PDB file of C-alpha atoms in Angstrom:
ATOM      1  CA  GLU K 272      30.030 -40.878 -18.950  1.00 42.00           C
ATOM      2  CA  LYS K 273      27.821 -39.059 -16.450  1.00 41.00           C
ATOM      3  CA  THR K 274      28.893 -37.445 -13.216  1.00 44.00           C
ATOM      4  CA  GLY K 275      27.231 -38.319  -9.927  1.00 44.00           C
ATOM      5  CA  GLU K 276      25.430 -34.964  -9.945  1.00 47.00           C
ATOM      6  CA  GLN K 277      24.029 -35.633 -13.412  1.00 45.00           C
ATOM      7  CA  LEU K 278      22.858 -39.087 -12.428  1.00 42.00           C
ATOM      8  CA  THR K 279      21.088 -37.712  -9.367  1.00 45.00           C
ATOM      9  CA  TYR K 280      19.378 -35.083 -11.521  1.00 47.00           C
ATOM     10  CA  LEU K 281      18.279 -37.610 -14.121  1.00 48.00           C
ATOM     11  CA  GLN K 282      16.952 -40.065 -11.554  1.00 50.00           C
ATOM     12  CA  GLY K 283      15.008 -37.433  -9.618  1.00 54.00           C
ATOM     13  CA  PRO K 284      11.599 -37.889 -11.314  1.00 58.00           C
ATOM     14  CA  THR K 285      11.931 -41.672 -11.057  1.00 62.00           C
ATOM     15  CA  ASN K 286      12.529 -41.480  -7.316  1.00 71.00           C
ATOM     16  CA  VAL K 287       9.825 -38.939  -6.420  1.00 77.00           C
ATOM     17  CA  THR K 288       7.111 -40.627  -8.468  1.00 74.00           C
ATOM     18  CA  ARG K 289       7.191 -43.563  -6.023  1.00 73.00           C
ATOM     19  CA  MET K 290       6.635 -41.409  -2.928  1.00 77.00           C
ATOM     20  CA  ASP K 291       2.842 -41.620  -3.325  1.00 78.00           C
ATOM     21  CA  TYR K 292       1.623 -44.322  -5.684  1.00 80.00           C
ATOM     22  CA  ALA K 293      -1.900 -42.841  -5.570  1.00 86.00           C
ATOM     23  CA  SER K 294      -0.726 -39.450  -6.927  1.00 88.00           C
ATOM     24  CA  PRO K 295       2.529 -39.976  -8.831  1.00 91.00           C
ATOM     25  CA  PHE K 296       2.014 -37.129 -11.308  1.00 93.00           C
ATOM     26  CA  PHE K 297       1.758 -34.585  -8.494  1.00 93.00           C
ATOM     27  CA  ASN K 298       5.094 -35.655  -7.052  1.00 92.00           C
ATOM     28  CA  GLU K 299       6.726 -35.491 -10.463  1.00 93.00           C
ATOM     29  CA  LEU K 300       5.178 -32.069 -11.067  1.00 94.00           C
ATOM     30  CA  VAL K 301       6.314 -30.430  -7.830  1.00 92.00           C
ATOM     31  CA  PHE K 302       9.864 -31.771  -8.264  1.00 92.00           C
ATOM     32  CA  SER K 303      10.044 -30.596 -11.868  1.00 93.00           C
ATOM     33  CA  MET K 304       8.641 -27.155 -11.069  1.00 94.00           C
ATOM     34  CA  ALA K 305      11.205 -26.723  -8.286  1.00 94.00           C
ATOM     35  CA  VAL K 306      14.076 -27.613 -10.634  1.00 93.00           C
ATOM     36  CA  GLU K 307      12.708 -25.317 -13.331  1.00 94.00           C
ATOM     37  CA  GLN K 308      12.414 -22.417 -10.918  1.00 94.00           C
ATOM     38  CA  LEU K 309      15.960 -22.939  -9.650  1.00 94.00           C
ATOM     39  CA  LEU K 310      17.372 -23.106 -13.173  1.00 93.00           C
ATOM     40  CA  GLY K 311      15.125 -20.414 -14.644  1.00 94.00           C
ATOM     41  CA  LEU K 312      13.647 -22.793 -17.224  1.00 91.00           C
ATOM     42  CA  GLU K 313      10.601 -21.896 -19.281  1.00 91.00           C
ATOM     43  CA  ILE K 314       8.602 -24.869 -20.559  1.00 91.00           C
ATOM     44  CA  PRO K 315       6.430 -25.048 -23.696  1.00 91.00           C
ATOM     45  CA  PRO K 316       2.728 -24.148 -23.210  1.00 90.00           C
ATOM     46  CA  ARG K 317       1.677 -27.532 -24.556  1.00 90.00           C
ATOM     47  CA  ALA K 318       3.700 -29.311 -21.883  1.00 92.00           C
ATOM     48  CA  THR K 319       1.987 -27.175 -19.233  1.00 93.00           C
ATOM     49  CA  TRP K 320      -1.451 -28.125 -20.524  1.00 91.00           C
ATOM     50  CA  ILE K 321      -0.523 -31.813 -20.650  1.00 93.00           C
ATOM     51  CA  ARG K 322       0.730 -31.602 -17.064  1.00 94.00           C
ATOM     52  CA  MET K 323      -2.549 -30.074 -15.923  1.00 94.00           C
ATOM     53  CA  LEU K 324      -4.669 -32.619 -17.769  1.00 94.00           C
ATOM     54  CA  LEU K 325      -2.771 -35.566 -16.324  1.00 95.00           C
ATOM     55  CA  SER K 326      -2.791 -34.044 -12.830  1.00 95.00           C
ATOM     56  CA  GLU K 327      -6.560 -33.606 -12.821  1.00 95.00           C
ATOM     57  CA  LEU K 328      -7.099 -37.121 -14.129  1.00 96.00           C
ATOM     58  CA  ASN K 329      -4.688 -38.316 -11.433  1.00 95.00           C
ATOM     59  CA  ARG K 330      -6.836 -36.533  -8.837  1.00 96.00           C
ATOM     60  CA  LEU K 331      -9.744 -38.633 -10.075  1.00 96.00           C
ATOM     61  CA  THR K 332      -7.846 -41.915  -9.714  1.00 95.00           C
ATOM     62  CA  SER K 333      -6.660 -40.932  -6.232  1.00 95.00           C
ATOM     63  CA  HIS K 334     -10.178 -40.107  -5.059  1.00 95.00           C
ATOM     64  CA  PHE K 335     -11.585 -43.278  -6.637  1.00 95.00           C
ATOM     65  CA  LEU K 336      -8.998 -45.229  -4.654  1.00 94.00           C
ATOM     66  CA  PHE K 337     -10.108 -43.396  -1.503  1.00 93.00           C
ATOM     67  CA  LEU K 338     -13.752 -44.209  -2.181  1.00 93.00           C
ATOM     68  CA  ALA K 339     -13.048 -47.847  -3.043  1.00 94.00           C
ATOM     69  CA  THR K 340     -10.928 -48.706  -0.029  1.00 93.00           C
ATOM     70  CA  ASN K 341     -12.855 -46.662   2.520  1.00 92.00           C
ATOM     71  CA  GLY K 342     -16.126 -47.967   1.169  1.00 91.00           C
ATOM     72  CA  MET K 343     -15.010 -51.551   1.663  1.00 91.00           C
ATOM     73  CA  ASP K 344     -13.608 -50.801   5.124  1.00 92.00           C
ATOM     74  CA  LEU K 345     -16.978 -49.351   6.172  1.00 90.00           C
ATOM     75  CA  GLY K 346     -19.022 -52.240   4.814  1.00 87.00           C
ATOM     76  CA  SER K 347     -19.784 -51.207   1.229  1.00 85.00           C
ATOM     77  CA  THR K 348     -18.158 -53.983  -0.775  1.00 87.00           C
ATOM     78  CA  SER K 349     -19.875 -52.772  -3.943  1.00 91.00           C
ATOM     79  CA  MET K 350     -17.985 -49.501  -3.628  1.00 92.00           C
ATOM     80  CA  MET K 351     -14.710 -51.384  -3.870  1.00 91.00           C
ATOM     81  CA  ILE K 352     -15.801 -52.802  -7.221  1.00 92.00           C
ATOM     82  CA  TYR K 353     -17.123 -49.460  -8.492  1.00 91.00           C
ATOM     83  CA  GLY K 354     -14.065 -47.496  -7.427  1.00 91.00           C
ATOM     84  CA  TRP K 355     -11.603 -49.982  -8.896  1.00 92.00           C
ATOM     85  CA  ARG K 356     -13.551 -50.129 -12.153  1.00 91.00           C
ATOM     86  CA  GLU K 357     -13.585 -46.361 -12.664  1.00 91.00           C
ATOM     87  CA  ARG K 358      -9.965 -45.965 -11.589  1.00 93.00           C
ATOM     88  CA  GLU K 359      -8.859 -48.585 -14.085  1.00 93.00           C
ATOM     89  CA  VAL K 360     -10.473 -46.659 -16.940  1.00 92.00           C
ATOM     90  CA  VAL K 361      -8.160 -43.703 -16.281  1.00 94.00           C
ATOM     91  CA  LEU K 362      -5.103 -45.870 -15.556  1.00 94.00           C
ATOM     92  CA  ARG K 363      -5.449 -47.415 -19.005  1.00 93.00           C
ATOM     93  CA  PHE K 364      -5.129 -43.933 -20.471  1.00 94.00           C
ATOM     94  CA  PHE K 365      -2.054 -43.258 -18.323  1.00 94.00           C
ATOM     95  CA  GLN K 366      -0.532 -46.478 -19.614  1.00 93.00           C
ATOM     96  CA  LYS K 367      -1.149 -45.426 -23.201  1.00 93.00           C
ATOM     97  CA  VAL K 368       0.558 -42.069 -22.585  1.00 93.00           C
ATOM     98  CA  THR K 369       3.490 -43.125 -20.400  1.00 92.00           C
ATOM     99  CA  GLY K 370       3.817 -46.881 -20.850  1.00 90.00           C
ATOM    100  CA  LEU K 371       3.007 -47.478 -17.160  1.00 87.00           C
ATOM    101  CA  ARG K 372      -0.165 -47.573 -15.092  1.00 85.00           C
ATOM    102  CA  MET K 373       1.526 -45.920 -12.098  1.00 86.00           C
ATOM    103  CA  ASN K 374       4.910 -44.433 -11.112  1.00 85.00           C
ATOM    104  CA  HIS K 375       5.334 -42.940 -14.564  1.00 87.00           C
ATOM    105  CA  ALA K 376       8.394 -40.609 -14.415  1.00 88.00           C
ATOM    106  CA  TYR K 377       6.619 -38.788 -17.262  1.00 93.00           C
ATOM    107  CA  ILE K 378       6.601 -35.186 -15.990  1.00 94.00           C
ATOM    108  CA  ARG K 379      10.235 -34.074 -16.008  1.00 92.00           C
ATOM    109  CA  PRO K 380      12.197 -30.836 -15.638  1.00 92.00           C
ATOM    110  CA  GLY K 381      11.694 -28.931 -18.882  1.00 92.00           C
ATOM    111  CA  GLY K 382       8.317 -30.428 -19.756  1.00 93.00           C
ATOM    112  CA  VAL K 383       7.245 -34.037 -20.210  1.00 93.00           C
ATOM    113  CA  ALA K 384       9.043 -37.170 -21.391  1.00 92.00           C
ATOM    114  CA  GLN K 385       7.268 -37.192 -24.768  1.00 91.00           C
ATOM    115  CA  ASP K 386       4.192 -35.846 -26.484  1.00 91.00           C
ATOM    116  CA  LEU K 387       0.823 -37.503 -26.157  1.00 91.00           C
ATOM    117  CA  PRO K 388       0.495 -40.472 -28.541  1.00 90.00           C
ATOM    118  CA  ASP K 389      -1.840 -40.696 -31.511  1.00 88.00           C
ATOM    119  CA  GLY K 390      -5.392 -41.557 -30.498  1.00 86.00           C
ATOM    120  CA  SER K 391      -5.178 -39.688 -27.195  1.00 86.00           C
ATOM    121  CA  LEU K 392      -7.891 -37.189 -28.122  1.00 86.00           C
ATOM    122  CA  GLU K 393     -10.458 -39.905 -28.763  1.00 88.00           C
ATOM    123  CA  MET K 394      -9.533 -41.694 -25.538  1.00 89.00           C
ATOM    124  CA  ILE K 395      -9.801 -38.492 -23.491  1.00 90.00           C
ATOM    125  CA  ILE K 396     -13.194 -37.633 -24.975  1.00 90.00           C
ATOM    126  CA  SER K 397     -14.401 -41.144 -24.175  1.00 91.00           C
ATOM    127  CA  LEU K 398     -13.135 -40.767 -20.598  1.00 90.00           C
ATOM    128  CA  LEU K 399     -14.837 -37.418 -20.084  1.00 92.00           C
ATOM    129  CA  ASP K 400     -18.102 -38.738 -21.503  1.00 92.00           C
ATOM    130  CA  GLU K 401     -18.050 -41.952 -19.474  1.00 91.00           C
ATOM    131  CA  LEU K 402     -16.841 -40.878 -16.033  1.00 93.00           C
ATOM    132  CA  PRO K 403     -19.688 -38.488 -15.039  1.00 93.00           C
ATOM    133  CA  ASP K 404     -22.230 -41.311 -15.230  1.00 92.00           C
ATOM    134  CA  GLN K 405     -19.954 -43.663 -13.312  1.00 90.00           C
ATOM    135  CA  LEU K 406     -19.364 -41.004 -10.673  1.00 92.00           C
ATOM    136  CA  GLY K 407     -23.129 -40.587 -10.453  1.00 93.00           C
ATOM    137  CA  GLU K 408     -23.412 -44.291  -9.628  1.00 92.00           C
ATOM    138  CA  VAL K 409     -20.971 -43.790  -6.757  1.00 91.00           C
ATOM    139  CA  GLU K 410     -23.021 -40.901  -5.375  1.00 94.00           C
ATOM    140  CA  ALA K 411     -26.240 -42.872  -5.706  1.00 94.00           C
ATOM    141  CA  LEU K 412     -24.646 -45.727  -3.778  1.00 93.00           C
ATOM    142  CA  LEU K 413     -23.181 -43.725  -0.888  1.00 94.00           C
ATOM    143  CA  THR K 414     -24.378 -40.140  -0.453  1.00 95.00           C
ATOM    144  CA  ASP K 415     -27.800 -40.896   1.057  1.00 95.00           C
ATOM    145  CA  ASN K 416     -26.967 -44.399   2.224  1.00 93.00           C
ATOM    146  CA  TYR K 417     -28.099 -44.743   5.832  1.00 93.00           C
ATOM    147  CA  ILE K 418     -25.259 -47.058   6.853  1.00 93.00           C
ATOM    148  CA  TRP K 419     -22.611 -44.920   5.148  1.00 94.00           C
ATOM    149  CA  LYS K 420     -23.873 -41.780   6.836  1.00 95.00           C
ATOM    150  CA  ALA K 421     -24.170 -43.489  10.221  1.00 95.00           C
ATOM    151  CA  ARG K 422     -20.526 -44.531  10.010  1.00 95.00           C
ATOM    152  CA  THR K 423     -19.139 -41.203   8.758  1.00 96.00           C
ATOM    153  CA  GLN K 424     -21.272 -38.345  10.106  1.00 97.00           C
ATOM    154  CA  GLY K 425     -19.782 -36.905  13.284  1.00 95.00           C
ATOM    155  CA  VAL K 426     -16.832 -39.295  12.980  1.00 96.00           C
ATOM    156  CA  GLY K 427     -13.225 -38.083  12.797  1.00 95.00           C
ATOM    157  CA  TYR K 428     -14.118 -34.568  13.901  1.00 97.00           C
ATOM    158  CA  LEU K 429     -11.364 -32.066  13.113  1.00 97.00           C
ATOM    159  CA  ASP K 430     -12.161 -28.356  13.134  1.00 96.00           C
ATOM    160  CA  LEU K 431     -10.266 -25.439  11.618  1.00 97.00           C
ATOM    161  CA  ALA K 432      -8.213 -24.799  14.757  1.00 97.00           C
ATOM    162  CA  GLY K 433      -7.132 -28.434  14.806  1.00 97.00           C
ATOM    163  CA  CYS K 434      -6.201 -28.363  11.123  1.00 96.00           C
ATOM    164  CA  MET K 435      -4.133 -25.217  11.582  1.00 96.00           C
ATOM    165  CA  ALA K 436      -2.346 -26.657  14.616  1.00 97.00           C
ATOM    166  CA  LEU K 437      -1.517 -29.896  12.803  1.00 96.00           C
ATOM    167  CA  GLY K 438      -0.717 -28.373   9.415  1.00 95.00           C
ATOM    168  CA  VAL K 439      -3.579 -30.240   7.741  1.00 95.00           C
ATOM    169  CA  THR K 440      -4.471 -29.279   4.157  1.00 94.00           C
ATOM    170  CA  GLY K 441      -6.547 -30.641   1.285  1.00 94.00           C
ATOM    171  CA  PRO K 442     -10.106 -31.990   1.691  1.00 94.00           C
ATOM    172  CA  CYS K 443      -9.639 -32.257   5.463  1.00 96.00           C
ATOM    173  CA  LEU K 444      -9.001 -28.520   5.715  1.00 97.00           C
ATOM    174  CA  ARG K 445     -11.774 -27.653   3.281  1.00 97.00           C
ATOM    175  CA  SER K 446     -14.221 -29.729   5.331  1.00 97.00           C
ATOM    176  CA  THR K 447     -13.951 -26.991   7.986  1.00 97.00           C
ATOM    177  CA  GLY K 448     -15.358 -24.426   5.552  1.00 97.00           C
ATOM    178  CA  LEU K 449     -12.043 -22.821   4.560  1.00 97.00           C
ATOM    179  CA  PRO K 450     -11.750 -22.656   0.722  1.00 96.00           C
ATOM    180  CA  HIS K 451      -7.951 -22.987   0.657  1.00 95.00           C
ATOM    181  CA  ASP K 452      -6.654 -24.503  -2.574  1.00 95.00           C
ATOM    182  CA  LEU K 453      -3.222 -23.762  -4.028  1.00 94.00           C
ATOM    183  CA  ARG K 454      -4.696 -23.821  -7.506  1.00 94.00           C
ATOM    184  CA  ARG K 455      -6.484 -20.638  -6.438  1.00 94.00           C
ATOM    185  CA  SER K 456      -4.248 -19.085  -3.778  1.00 93.00           C
ATOM    186  CA  ALA K 457      -0.935 -19.731  -5.575  1.00 93.00           C
ATOM    187  CA  PRO K 458      -1.835 -20.747  -9.143  1.00 93.00           C
ATOM    188  CA  TYR K 459       0.514 -22.858 -11.223  1.00 93.00           C
ATOM    189  CA  CYS K 460       0.249 -24.572 -14.630  1.00 91.00           C
ATOM    190  CA  GLY K 461      -2.143 -21.831 -15.720  1.00 89.00           C
ATOM    191  CA  TYR K 462      -4.930 -22.720 -13.281  1.00 92.00           C
ATOM    192  CA  GLU K 463      -5.745 -19.025 -12.948  1.00 92.00           C
ATOM    193  CA  THR K 464      -7.092 -19.096 -16.509  1.00 90.00           C
ATOM    194  CA  TYR K 465      -9.507 -21.992 -15.919  1.00 92.00           C
ATOM    195  CA  GLU K 466     -12.998 -21.997 -14.462  1.00 93.00           C
ATOM    196  CA  PHE K 467     -13.581 -24.288 -11.491  1.00 95.00           C
ATOM    197  CA  ASP K 468     -14.932 -24.131  -7.958  1.00 96.00           C
ATOM    198  CA  VAL K 469     -13.262 -25.010  -4.656  1.00 97.00           C
ATOM    199  CA  PRO K 470     -15.807 -27.218  -2.815  1.00 96.00           C
ATOM    200  CA  THR K 471     -16.186 -26.753   0.934  1.00 97.00           C
ATOM    201  CA  VAL K 472     -18.457 -27.948   3.726  1.00 97.00           C
ATOM    202  CA  ASP K 473     -18.463 -27.070   7.422  1.00 96.00           C
ATOM    203  CA  THR K 474     -19.149 -30.491   8.933  1.00 97.00           C
ATOM    204  CA  CYS K 475     -15.518 -31.120  10.008  1.00 97.00           C
ATOM    205  CA  ASP K 476     -16.166 -34.865   9.818  1.00 97.00           C
ATOM    206  CA  SER K 477     -15.547 -37.894   7.624  1.00 96.00           C
ATOM    207  CA  TYR K 478     -18.832 -37.495   5.783  1.00 97.00           C
ATOM    208  CA  GLY K 479     -17.943 -33.948   4.806  1.00 97.00           C
ATOM    209  CA  ARG K 480     -14.553 -35.054   3.552  1.00 96.00           C
ATOM    210  CA  TYR K 481     -16.318 -37.661   1.401  1.00 96.00           C
ATOM    211  CA  LEU K 482     -18.638 -34.984  -0.027  1.00 97.00           C
ATOM    212  CA  ILE K 483     -15.685 -32.738  -0.846  1.00 97.00           C
ATOM    213  CA  ARG K 484     -13.795 -35.466  -2.675  1.00 96.00           C
ATOM    214  CA  VAL K 485     -16.829 -36.298  -4.808  1.00 96.00           C
ATOM    215  CA  ALA K 486     -17.347 -32.600  -5.579  1.00 97.00           C
ATOM    216  CA  GLU K 487     -13.653 -32.237  -6.421  1.00 97.00           C
ATOM    217  CA  MET K 488     -13.958 -35.083  -8.908  1.00 96.00           C
ATOM    218  CA  HIS K 489     -16.695 -33.194 -10.723  1.00 96.00           C
ATOM    219  CA  GLN K 490     -14.450 -30.125 -10.790  1.00 96.00           C
ATOM    220  CA  SER K 491     -11.519 -32.176 -12.122  1.00 96.00           C
ATOM    221  CA  LEU K 492     -13.718 -33.347 -14.980  1.00 95.00           C
ATOM    222  CA  ARG K 493     -14.708 -29.727 -15.562  1.00 94.00           C
ATOM    223  CA  ILE K 494     -11.069 -28.649 -15.754  1.00 94.00           C
ATOM    224  CA  ALA K 495     -10.103 -31.576 -17.961  1.00 93.00           C
ATOM    225  CA  ARG K 496     -12.827 -30.633 -20.423  1.00 90.00           C
ATOM    226  CA  GLN K 497     -11.348 -27.152 -20.668  1.00 89.00           C
ATOM    227  CA  CYS K 498      -7.776 -28.275 -21.289  1.00 81.00           C
ATOM    228  CA  HIS K 499      -8.158 -31.480 -23.326  1.00 65.00           C
ATOM    229  CA  VAL K 500      -8.421 -29.513 -26.573  1.00 62.00           C
ATOM    230  CA  VAL K 501      -4.644 -29.103 -26.531  1.00 56.00           C
ATOM    231  CA  VAL K 502      -4.361 -32.760 -27.499  1.00 54.00           C
ATOM    232  CA  ASP K 503      -5.643 -31.848 -30.943  1.00 55.00           C
ATOM    233  CA  HIS K 504      -3.176 -28.972 -31.419  1.00 53.00           C
ATOM    234  CA  ARG K 505       0.575 -29.532 -31.763  1.00 52.00           C
ATOM    235  CA  ASP K 506       1.739 -25.922 -32.111  1.00 47.00           C
TER     236      ASP K 506
END
């Protein structure tokens, strides 16, 4: 028999994972890290590496969703197909690991729900080999597209002062030229030991925020390549 406090604790990851269906692993991670800090828990290094790998792959799926839906809204119906196709490739891997495509409740206080399943290494290598070319197709479709640029350049202008006043972070803040990224300024999950860049532009518009997200996807692939080797080591 569990007390109410225990039930609340156990259900925490399940509840927070639904707060943002585009980035469920990030919500699970921040909740788990908060609990671990409060309780003074130290998690196994392997669990930390798995968390980072899944988070960076989740960043890819989130940005693909952004590209797909915004592309369709701005008249690029092909982008909807491309973005959904690439996103599904990664979601299939998430399903293999957690049993669910989204809202996983996989990252939990103390580590992760279970180790990566057999065959994960091969699937990750396939992902990391396949996605750069697919991302290149996205860039070829949008980056120099006259209609895309006409509908995003100079649109949604938000400068650094505006971001600071509104508490805006992420790609919107970095589109003002400020290289603020918590993975650099307040590292967690061992990010300080990995090589990656923090993309910025100074356009302060929608086009710049598109460029940053695409650049961030390349960096996520770069990080994933550095940490996927843990899948082959169960020490």
